[in-house]
Amino acid sequence: MLSGPSGFLGKLDKPKLAVAISNFKKYHRNYLYVMLQTSWKKLGNLWKALFEQRDQLMAFSRVLDQKLALIAERLEVSLAKVREVCLLHRKQPTSIAYWE
């Protein structure tokens, strides 16, 4: 896939890095374009998947908010207090943050 002269350049400080980039562009130009096209396509697929999952995540969030509101109503406390307890429950009882 990658062919052309190669050599170990050692530590890539600015001048050597410039040579490495120049060599890559010179000998692997076609591969660079293929790599960019492939990456762009993968990014598009990722964006599409995230967009499709967004609706599911928002629906889950609404259900969770409704359930937390019901708990707050039944216990006659504020929704903020219920949320605080949920966050506290995530912490380990042995952690300092749990007891703050």
PDB file of C-alpha atoms in Angstrom:
ATOM      1  CA  MET A   1       0.000   0.000   0.000  1.00  0.00           C
ATOM      2  CA  LEU A   2       2.708   2.449   1.005  1.00  0.00           C
ATOM      3  CA  SER A   3       5.762   2.324  -1.188  1.00  0.00           C
ATOM      4  CA  GLY A   4       8.595   4.708  -1.702  1.00  0.00           C
ATOM      5  CA  PRO A   5      11.900   5.515  -0.087  1.00  0.00           C
ATOM      6  CA  SER A   6      11.871   5.301   3.644  1.00  0.00           C
ATOM      7  CA  GLY A   7      14.405   5.924   6.302  1.00  0.00           C
ATOM      8  CA  PHE A   8      14.594   6.454   9.991  1.00  0.00           C
ATOM      9  CA  LEU A   9      14.740  10.168  10.636  1.00  0.00           C
ATOM     10  CA  GLY A  10      15.341   9.918  14.368  1.00  0.00           C
ATOM     11  CA  LYS A  11      13.691  12.420  16.659  1.00  0.00           C
ATOM     12  CA  LEU A  12      11.249  14.473  14.572  1.00  0.00           C
ATOM     13  CA  ASP A  13      12.097  18.056  15.383  1.00  0.00           C
ATOM     14  CA  LYS A  14      10.661  20.746  13.112  1.00  0.00           C
ATOM     15  CA  PRO A  15      13.067  20.382  10.149  1.00  0.00           C
ATOM     16  CA  LYS A  16      12.874  16.560  10.138  1.00  0.00           C
ATOM     17  CA  LEU A  17       9.116  16.639  10.564  1.00  0.00           C
ATOM     18  CA  ALA A  18       8.859  18.956   7.560  1.00  0.00           C
ATOM     19  CA  VAL A  19      10.956  16.484   5.534  1.00  0.00           C
ATOM     20  CA  ALA A  20       8.790  13.568   6.689  1.00  0.00           C
ATOM     21  CA  ILE A  21       5.591  15.403   5.717  1.00  0.00           C
ATOM     22  CA  SER A  22       7.077  16.420   2.382  1.00  0.00           C
ATOM     23  CA  ASN A  23       8.168  12.834   1.663  1.00  0.00           C
ATOM     24  CA  PHE A  24       4.732  11.513   2.611  1.00  0.00           C
ATOM     25  CA  LYS A  25       3.038  14.006   0.292  1.00  0.00           C
ATOM     26  CA  LYS A  26       5.482  13.247  -2.496  1.00  0.00           C
ATOM     27  CA  TYR A  27       5.371   9.446  -2.371  1.00  0.00           C
ATOM     28  CA  HIS A  28       1.948   8.743  -0.878  1.00  0.00           C
ATOM     29  CA  ARG A  29      -0.272  11.496  -2.292  1.00  0.00           C
ATOM     30  CA  ASN A  30      -2.903   9.071  -3.613  1.00  0.00           C
ATOM     31  CA  TYR A  31      -3.004   7.185  -0.325  1.00  0.00           C
ATOM     32  CA  LEU A  32      -3.504  10.470   1.513  1.00  0.00           C
ATOM     33  CA  TYR A  33      -6.607  11.259  -0.549  1.00  0.00           C
ATOM     34  CA  VAL A  34      -7.998   7.736  -0.084  1.00  0.00           C
ATOM     35  CA  MET A  35      -7.357   7.988   3.643  1.00  0.00           C
ATOM     36  CA  LEU A  36      -9.141  11.359   3.822  1.00  0.00           C
ATOM     37  CA  GLN A  37     -12.132  10.080   1.827  1.00  0.00           C
ATOM     38  CA  THR A  38     -12.400   7.005   4.055  1.00  0.00           C
ATOM     39  CA  SER A  39     -12.149   9.105   7.201  1.00  0.00           C
ATOM     40  CA  TRP A  40     -14.778  11.542   5.935  1.00  0.00           C
ATOM     41  CA  LYS A  41     -17.154   8.680   5.149  1.00  0.00           C
ATOM     42  CA  LYS A  42     -16.617   7.132   8.608  1.00  0.00           C
ATOM     43  CA  LEU A  43     -17.243  10.505  10.222  1.00  0.00           C
ATOM     44  CA  GLY A  44     -20.504  10.799   8.269  1.00  0.00           C
ATOM     45  CA  ASN A  45     -21.577   7.344   9.451  1.00  0.00           C
ATOM     46  CA  LEU A  46     -20.753   8.261  13.045  1.00  0.00           C
ATOM     47  CA  TRP A  47     -22.725  11.518  12.791  1.00  0.00           C
ATOM     48  CA  LYS A  48     -25.732   9.647  11.398  1.00  0.00           C
ATOM     49  CA  ALA A  49     -25.606   7.047  14.202  1.00  0.00           C
ATOM     50  CA  LEU A  50     -25.360   9.730  16.888  1.00  0.00           C
ATOM     51  CA  PHE A  51     -28.227  11.677  15.361  1.00  0.00           C
ATOM     52  CA  GLU A  52     -30.428   8.564  15.284  1.00  0.00           C
ATOM     53  CA  GLN A  53     -29.578   7.736  18.910  1.00  0.00           C
ATOM     54  CA  ARG A  54     -30.291  11.308  19.998  1.00  0.00           C
ATOM     55  CA  ASP A  55     -34.044  10.739  19.816  1.00  0.00           C
ATOM     56  CA  GLN A  56     -33.760   7.574  21.918  1.00  0.00           C
ATOM     57  CA  LEU A  57     -31.599   9.341  24.495  1.00  0.00           C
ATOM     58  CA  MET A  58     -34.028  12.273  24.711  1.00  0.00           C
ATOM     59  CA  ALA A  59     -36.969   9.876  25.150  1.00  0.00           C
ATOM     60  CA  PHE A  60     -35.112   8.074  27.936  1.00  0.00           C
ATOM     61  CA  SER A  61     -34.340  11.411  29.578  1.00  0.00           C
ATOM     62  CA  ARG A  62     -38.021  12.425  29.538  1.00  0.00           C
ATOM     63  CA  VAL A  63     -39.077   9.119  31.137  1.00  0.00           C
ATOM     64  CA  LEU A  64     -36.400   9.494  33.791  1.00  0.00           C
ATOM     65  CA  ASP A  65     -37.510  13.056  34.550  1.00  0.00           C
ATOM     66  CA  GLN A  66     -41.116  11.881  34.905  1.00  0.00           C
ATOM     67  CA  LYS A  67     -40.141   9.100  37.301  1.00  0.00           C
ATOM     68  CA  LEU A  68     -38.012  11.446  39.403  1.00  0.00           C
ATOM     69  CA  ALA A  69     -40.887  13.944  39.544  1.00  0.00           C
ATOM     70  CA  LEU A  70     -43.221  11.172  40.771  1.00  0.00           C
ATOM     71  CA  ILE A  71     -40.763  10.227  43.508  1.00  0.00           C
ATOM     72  CA  ALA A  72     -40.468  13.864  44.577  1.00  0.00           C
ATOM     73  CA  GLU A  73     -44.252  14.203  44.642  1.00  0.00           C
ATOM     74  CA  ARG A  74     -44.779  11.016  46.681  1.00  0.00           C
ATOM     75  CA  LEU A  75     -42.114  11.978  49.220  1.00  0.00           C
ATOM     76  CA  GLU A  76     -43.240  15.604  49.254  1.00  0.00           C
ATOM     77  CA  VAL A  77     -39.739  16.930  48.610  1.00  0.00           C
ATOM     78  CA  SER A  78     -38.321  19.063  45.848  1.00  0.00           C
ATOM     79  CA  LEU A  79     -37.170  17.545  42.589  1.00  0.00           C
ATOM     80  CA  ALA A  80     -33.732  19.048  43.267  1.00  0.00           C
ATOM     81  CA  LYS A  81     -33.447  17.003  46.489  1.00  0.00           C
ATOM     82  CA  VAL A  82     -34.340  13.797  44.651  1.00  0.00           C
ATOM     83  CA  ARG A  83     -31.665  14.550  42.072  1.00  0.00           C
ATOM     84  CA  GLU A  84     -29.112  15.218  44.833  1.00  0.00           C
ATOM     85  CA  VAL A  85     -29.878  11.833  46.398  1.00  0.00           C
ATOM     86  CA  CYS A  86     -29.452  10.151  42.992  1.00  0.00           C
ATOM     87  CA  LEU A  87     -26.058  11.773  42.574  1.00  0.00           C
ATOM     88  CA  LEU A  88     -25.088  10.832  46.116  1.00  0.00           C
ATOM     89  CA  HIS A  89     -26.093   7.215  45.504  1.00  0.00           C
ATOM     90  CA  ARG A  90     -23.519   7.022  42.677  1.00  0.00           C
ATOM     91  CA  LYS A  91     -20.655   7.777  45.081  1.00  0.00           C
ATOM     92  CA  GLN A  92     -18.932   5.184  47.232  1.00  0.00           C
ATOM     93  CA  PRO A  93     -19.879   5.424  50.932  1.00  0.00           C
ATOM     94  CA  THR A  94     -16.160   5.281  51.731  1.00  0.00           C
ATOM     95  CA  SER A  95     -15.350   8.363  49.641  1.00  0.00           C
ATOM     96  CA  ILE A  96     -14.909  11.827  51.107  1.00  0.00           C
ATOM     97  CA  ALA A  97     -17.306  13.263  48.524  1.00  0.00           C
ATOM     98  CA  TYR A  98     -20.078  11.004  49.879  1.00  0.00           C
ATOM     99  CA  TRP A  99     -19.888  12.605  53.315  1.00  0.00           C
ATOM    100  CA  GLU A 100     -19.430  16.226  52.242  1.00  0.00           C
TER     101      GLU A 100
END
